[in-house]
mmCIF file of C-alpha atoms and ligand atoms in Angstrom:
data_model
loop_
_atom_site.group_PDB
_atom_site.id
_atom_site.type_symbol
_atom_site.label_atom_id
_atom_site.label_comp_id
_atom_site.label_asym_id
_atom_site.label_seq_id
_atom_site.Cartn_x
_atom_site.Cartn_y
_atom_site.Cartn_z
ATOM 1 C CA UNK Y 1 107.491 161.747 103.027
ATOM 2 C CA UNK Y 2 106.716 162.197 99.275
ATOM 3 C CA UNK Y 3 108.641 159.296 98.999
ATOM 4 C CA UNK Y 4 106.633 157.005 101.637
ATOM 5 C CA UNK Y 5 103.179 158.162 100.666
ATOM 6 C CA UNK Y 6 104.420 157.198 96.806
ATOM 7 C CA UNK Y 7 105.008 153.583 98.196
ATOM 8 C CA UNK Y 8 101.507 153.378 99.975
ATOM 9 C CA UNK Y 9 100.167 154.430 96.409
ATOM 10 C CA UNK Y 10 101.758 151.746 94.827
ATOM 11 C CA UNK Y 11 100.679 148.805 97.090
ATOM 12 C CA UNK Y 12 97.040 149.711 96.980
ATOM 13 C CA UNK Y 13 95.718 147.067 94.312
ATOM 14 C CA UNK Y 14 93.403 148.070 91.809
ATOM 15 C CA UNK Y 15 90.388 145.184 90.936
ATOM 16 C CA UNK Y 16 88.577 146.670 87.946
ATOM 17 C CA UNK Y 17 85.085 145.513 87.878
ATOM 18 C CA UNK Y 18 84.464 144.885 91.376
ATOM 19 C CA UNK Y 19 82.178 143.789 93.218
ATOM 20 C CA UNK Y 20 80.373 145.213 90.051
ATOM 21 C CA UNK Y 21 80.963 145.797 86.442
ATOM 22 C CA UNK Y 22 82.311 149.213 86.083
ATOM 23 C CA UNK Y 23 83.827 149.720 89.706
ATOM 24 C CA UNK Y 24 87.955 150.130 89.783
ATOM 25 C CA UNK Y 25 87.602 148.473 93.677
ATOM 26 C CA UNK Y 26 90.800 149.991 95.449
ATOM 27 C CA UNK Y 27 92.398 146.814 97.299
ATOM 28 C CA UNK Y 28 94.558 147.767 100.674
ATOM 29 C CA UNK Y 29 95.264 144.103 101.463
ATOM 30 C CA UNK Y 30 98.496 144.702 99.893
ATOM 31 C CA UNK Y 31 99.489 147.815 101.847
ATOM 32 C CA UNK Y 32 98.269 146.103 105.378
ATOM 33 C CA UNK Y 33 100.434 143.031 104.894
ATOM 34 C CA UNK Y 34 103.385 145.273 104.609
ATOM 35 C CA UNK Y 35 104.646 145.972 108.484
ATOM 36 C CA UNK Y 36 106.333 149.210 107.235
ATOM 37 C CA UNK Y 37 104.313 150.934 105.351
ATOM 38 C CA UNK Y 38 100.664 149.629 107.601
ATOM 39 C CA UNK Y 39 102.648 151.791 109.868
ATOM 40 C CA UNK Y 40 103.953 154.701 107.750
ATOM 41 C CA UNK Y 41 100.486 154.811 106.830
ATOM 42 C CA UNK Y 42 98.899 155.087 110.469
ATOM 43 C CA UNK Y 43 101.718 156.993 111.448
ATOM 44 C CA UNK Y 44 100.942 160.063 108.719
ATOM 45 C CA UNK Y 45 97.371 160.071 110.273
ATOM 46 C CA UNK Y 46 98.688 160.358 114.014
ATOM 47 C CA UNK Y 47 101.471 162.907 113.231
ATOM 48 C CA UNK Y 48 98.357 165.100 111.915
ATOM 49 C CA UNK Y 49 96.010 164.085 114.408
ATOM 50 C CA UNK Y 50 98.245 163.895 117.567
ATOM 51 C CA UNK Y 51 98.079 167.800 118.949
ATOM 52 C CA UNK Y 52 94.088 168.172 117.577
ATOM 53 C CA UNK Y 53 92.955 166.724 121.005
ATOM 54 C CA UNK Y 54 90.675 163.748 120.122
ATOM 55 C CA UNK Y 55 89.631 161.520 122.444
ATOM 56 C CA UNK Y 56 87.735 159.348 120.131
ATOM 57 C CA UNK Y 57 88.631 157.603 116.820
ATOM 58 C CA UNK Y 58 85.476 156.360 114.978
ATOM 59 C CA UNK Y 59 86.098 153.457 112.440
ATOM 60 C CA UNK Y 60 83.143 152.927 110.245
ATOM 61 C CA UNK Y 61 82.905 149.063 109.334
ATOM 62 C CA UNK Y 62 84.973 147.270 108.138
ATOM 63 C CA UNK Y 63 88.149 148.528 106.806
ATOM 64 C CA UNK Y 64 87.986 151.766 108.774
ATOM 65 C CA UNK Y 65 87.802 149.699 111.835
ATOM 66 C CA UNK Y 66 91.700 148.165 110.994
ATOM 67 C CA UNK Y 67 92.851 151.856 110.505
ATOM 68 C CA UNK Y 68 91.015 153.245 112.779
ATOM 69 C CA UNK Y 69 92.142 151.035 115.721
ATOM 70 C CA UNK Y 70 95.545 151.421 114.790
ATOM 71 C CA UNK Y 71 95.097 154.909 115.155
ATOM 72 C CA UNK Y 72 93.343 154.916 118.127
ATOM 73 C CA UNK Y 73 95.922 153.462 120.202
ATOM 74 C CA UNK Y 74 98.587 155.177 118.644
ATOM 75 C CA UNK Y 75 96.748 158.942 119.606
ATOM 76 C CA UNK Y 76 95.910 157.058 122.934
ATOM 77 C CA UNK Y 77 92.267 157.587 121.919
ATOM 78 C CA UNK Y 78 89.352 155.716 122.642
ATOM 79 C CA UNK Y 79 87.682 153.230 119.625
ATOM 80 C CA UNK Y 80 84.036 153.486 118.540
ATOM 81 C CA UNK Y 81 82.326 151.597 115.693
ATOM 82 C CA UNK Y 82 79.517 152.195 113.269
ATOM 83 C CA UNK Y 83 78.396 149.616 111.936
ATOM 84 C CA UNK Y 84 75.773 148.321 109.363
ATOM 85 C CA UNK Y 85 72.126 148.267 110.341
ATOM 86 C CA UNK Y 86 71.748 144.685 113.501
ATOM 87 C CA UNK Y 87 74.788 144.070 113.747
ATOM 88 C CA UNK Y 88 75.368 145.868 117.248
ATOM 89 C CA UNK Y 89 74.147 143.974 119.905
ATOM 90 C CA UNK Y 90 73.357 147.137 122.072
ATOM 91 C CA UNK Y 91 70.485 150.079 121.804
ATOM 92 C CA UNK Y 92 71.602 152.247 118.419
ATOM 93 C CA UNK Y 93 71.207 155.408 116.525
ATOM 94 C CA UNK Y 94 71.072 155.051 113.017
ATOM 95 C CA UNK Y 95 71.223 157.449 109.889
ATOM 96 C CA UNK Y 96 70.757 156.794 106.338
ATOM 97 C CA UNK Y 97 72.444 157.828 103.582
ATOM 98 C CA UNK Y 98 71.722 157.418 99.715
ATOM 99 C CA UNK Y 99 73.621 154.263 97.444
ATOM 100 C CA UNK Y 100 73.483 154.592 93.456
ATOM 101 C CA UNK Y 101 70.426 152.611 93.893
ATOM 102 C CA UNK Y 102 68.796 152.605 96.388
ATOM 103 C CA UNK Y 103 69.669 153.824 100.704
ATOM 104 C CA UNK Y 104 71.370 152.087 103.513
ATOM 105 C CA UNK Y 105 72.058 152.869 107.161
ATOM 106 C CA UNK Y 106 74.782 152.985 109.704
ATOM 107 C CA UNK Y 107 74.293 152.509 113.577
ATOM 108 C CA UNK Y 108 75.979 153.271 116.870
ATOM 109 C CA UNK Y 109 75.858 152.665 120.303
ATOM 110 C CA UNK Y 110 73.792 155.201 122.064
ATOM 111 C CA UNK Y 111 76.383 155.406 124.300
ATOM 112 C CA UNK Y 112 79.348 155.140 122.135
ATOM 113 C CA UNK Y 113 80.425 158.855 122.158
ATOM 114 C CA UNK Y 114 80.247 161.192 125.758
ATOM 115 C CA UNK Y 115 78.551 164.085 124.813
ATOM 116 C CA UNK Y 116 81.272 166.832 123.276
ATOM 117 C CA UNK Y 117 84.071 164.375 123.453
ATOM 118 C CA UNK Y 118 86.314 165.426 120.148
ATOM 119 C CA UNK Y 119 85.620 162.748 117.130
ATOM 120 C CA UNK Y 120 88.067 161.495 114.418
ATOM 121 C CA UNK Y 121 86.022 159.532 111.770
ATOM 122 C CA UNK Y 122 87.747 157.315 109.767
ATOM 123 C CA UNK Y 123 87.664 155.152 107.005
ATOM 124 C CA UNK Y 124 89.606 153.271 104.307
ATOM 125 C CA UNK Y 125 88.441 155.124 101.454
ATOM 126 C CA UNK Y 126 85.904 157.955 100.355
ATOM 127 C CA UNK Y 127 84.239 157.476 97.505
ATOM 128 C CA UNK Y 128 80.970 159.989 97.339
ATOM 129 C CA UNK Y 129 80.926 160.825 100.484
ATOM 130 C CA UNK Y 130 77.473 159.341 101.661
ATOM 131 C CA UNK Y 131 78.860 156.662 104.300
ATOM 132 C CA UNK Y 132 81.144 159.377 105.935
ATOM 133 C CA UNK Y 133 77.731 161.681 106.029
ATOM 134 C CA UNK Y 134 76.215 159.213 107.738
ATOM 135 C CA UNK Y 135 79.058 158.928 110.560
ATOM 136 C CA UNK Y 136 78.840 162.791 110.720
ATOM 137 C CA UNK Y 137 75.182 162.368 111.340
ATOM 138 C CA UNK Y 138 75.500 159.854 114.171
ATOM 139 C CA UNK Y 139 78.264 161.960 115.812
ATOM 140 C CA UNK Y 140 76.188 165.033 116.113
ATOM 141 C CA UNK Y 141 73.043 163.004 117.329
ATOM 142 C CA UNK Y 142 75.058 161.556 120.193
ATOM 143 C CA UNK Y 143 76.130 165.175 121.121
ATOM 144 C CA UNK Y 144 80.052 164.348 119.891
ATOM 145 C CA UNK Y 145 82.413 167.113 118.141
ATOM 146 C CA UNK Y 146 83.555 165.759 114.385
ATOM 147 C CA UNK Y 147 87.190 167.004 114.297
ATOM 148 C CA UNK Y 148 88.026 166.179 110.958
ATOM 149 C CA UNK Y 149 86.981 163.182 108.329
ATOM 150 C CA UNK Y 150 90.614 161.211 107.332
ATOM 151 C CA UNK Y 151 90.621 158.780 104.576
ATOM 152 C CA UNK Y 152 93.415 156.826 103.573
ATOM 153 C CA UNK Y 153 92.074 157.196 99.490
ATOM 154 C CA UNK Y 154 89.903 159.692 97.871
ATOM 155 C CA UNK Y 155 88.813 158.933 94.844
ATOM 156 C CA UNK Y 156 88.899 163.417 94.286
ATOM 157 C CA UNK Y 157 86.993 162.637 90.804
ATOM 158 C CA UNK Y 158 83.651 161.620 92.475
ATOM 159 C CA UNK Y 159 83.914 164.682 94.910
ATOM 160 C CA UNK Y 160 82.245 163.511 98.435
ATOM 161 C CA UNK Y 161 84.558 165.988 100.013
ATOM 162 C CA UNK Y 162 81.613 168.869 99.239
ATOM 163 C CA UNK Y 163 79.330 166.483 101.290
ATOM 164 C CA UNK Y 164 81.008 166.709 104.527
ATOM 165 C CA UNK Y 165 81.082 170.650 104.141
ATOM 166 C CA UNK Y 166 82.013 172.178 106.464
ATOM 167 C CA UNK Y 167 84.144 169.568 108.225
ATOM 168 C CA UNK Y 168 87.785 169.156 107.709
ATOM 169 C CA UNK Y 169 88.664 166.284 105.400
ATOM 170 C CA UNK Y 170 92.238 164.108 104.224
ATOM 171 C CA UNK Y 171 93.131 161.858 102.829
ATOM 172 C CA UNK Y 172 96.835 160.182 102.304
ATOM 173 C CA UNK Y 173 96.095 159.488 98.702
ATOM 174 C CA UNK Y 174 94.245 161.463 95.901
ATOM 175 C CA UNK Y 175 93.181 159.650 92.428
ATOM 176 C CA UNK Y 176 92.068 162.011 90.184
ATOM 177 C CA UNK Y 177 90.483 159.057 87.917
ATOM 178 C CA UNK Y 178 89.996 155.660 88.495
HETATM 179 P P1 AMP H 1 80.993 156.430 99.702
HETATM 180 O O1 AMP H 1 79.875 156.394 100.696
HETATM 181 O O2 AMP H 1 80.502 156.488 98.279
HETATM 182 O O3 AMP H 1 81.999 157.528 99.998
HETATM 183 O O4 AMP H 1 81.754 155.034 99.786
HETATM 184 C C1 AMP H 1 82.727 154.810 100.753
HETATM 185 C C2 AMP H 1 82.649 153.426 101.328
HETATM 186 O O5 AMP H 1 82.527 152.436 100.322
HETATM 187 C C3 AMP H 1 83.918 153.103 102.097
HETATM 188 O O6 AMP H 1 83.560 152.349 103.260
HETATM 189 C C4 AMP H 1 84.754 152.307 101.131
HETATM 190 O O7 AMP H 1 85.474 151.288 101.794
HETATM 191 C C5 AMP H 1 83.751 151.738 100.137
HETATM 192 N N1 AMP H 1 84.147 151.970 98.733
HETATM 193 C C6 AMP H 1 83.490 152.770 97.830
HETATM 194 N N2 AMP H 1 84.097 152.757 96.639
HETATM 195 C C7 AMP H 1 85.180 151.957 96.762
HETATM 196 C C8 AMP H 1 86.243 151.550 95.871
HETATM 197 N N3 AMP H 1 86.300 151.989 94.609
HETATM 198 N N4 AMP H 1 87.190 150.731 96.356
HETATM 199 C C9 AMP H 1 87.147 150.292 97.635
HETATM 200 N N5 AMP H 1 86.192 150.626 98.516
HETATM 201 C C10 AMP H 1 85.207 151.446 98.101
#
């Protein structure tokens, strides 16, 4: 296993300086065009996720939506999105959540999540924690159950775990730096 999650580590792509000056961005294009380790990577999230009973994976747009999906059918969960403020075409719930400078918003289908159904939220990456705050957020206004906050990277350094207190959170990958 040490072994496989080393190889996920080293097809993640590092872009220094994007999409701004100063930001290492973390590219997983690499790691989803390769068939085996796309699936060793979904596969490490459903061999932790598999006995915690969810019955609802929650992708947060975009990249958490390829993971996410994966997921979902491979826990034989149901698929939610959140998505960035109009892009849903139905009635939403939205929370905000503070940028470097500045605040954006996430929505969801009011009827996205049955009330206590068990929630997985997922995304490609955590960074400081404010867009998976956000997802919490919407999850508790639509009466849902967070079980747990899974990441594929988590860029430890910035420390967005603390945000999600007291939810569980993991991650595949730690970088302690960029
Ligand atoms: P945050 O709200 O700060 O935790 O940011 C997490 C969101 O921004 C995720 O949806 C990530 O895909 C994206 N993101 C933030 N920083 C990076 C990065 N260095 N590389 C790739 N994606 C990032």
């Amino acid at each position: 296993m040490d072994q496989e999650i080393a190889e996920i580590r080293r097809a993640i792509r590092d872009i220094p300086n994007f999409p701004k000056p100063g930001v290492v961005f973390k590219d997983i294009t690499p790691l989803l065009s390769n068939g085996r380790l796309f699936k060793s990577t979904i596969d490490l999230l459903a061999d932790r996720y598999r006995s915690k009973g969810v019955d609802i994976v929650l992708g947060i747009e975009s990249r958490g939506f390829i993971i996410g999906a994966a997921l979902a059918y491979r826990l034989g969960a149901g698929f939610c999105i959140v998505r960035k403020p109009g892009k849903l075409p139905y009635e939403t719930h939205s929370a905000s959540y503070e940028l470097e400078y500045g605040s954006d918003a996430l929505e969801v289908h009011r009827d996205a999540i049955p009330s206590h159904a068990r929630v997985l939220i997922i995304d490609d990456l955590i960074a400081t924690g404010g867009t998976a705050a956000a997802a919490i957020a919407l999850v508790s206004q639509l009466g849902g159950e967070v079980v747990a906050c899974a990441f594929v990277i988590e860029l430890s350094f910035l420390k967005g775990r603390e945000k999600l207190k007291p939810y569980e959170v993991f991650s595949i990958l730690q970088y302690d730096s960029e």
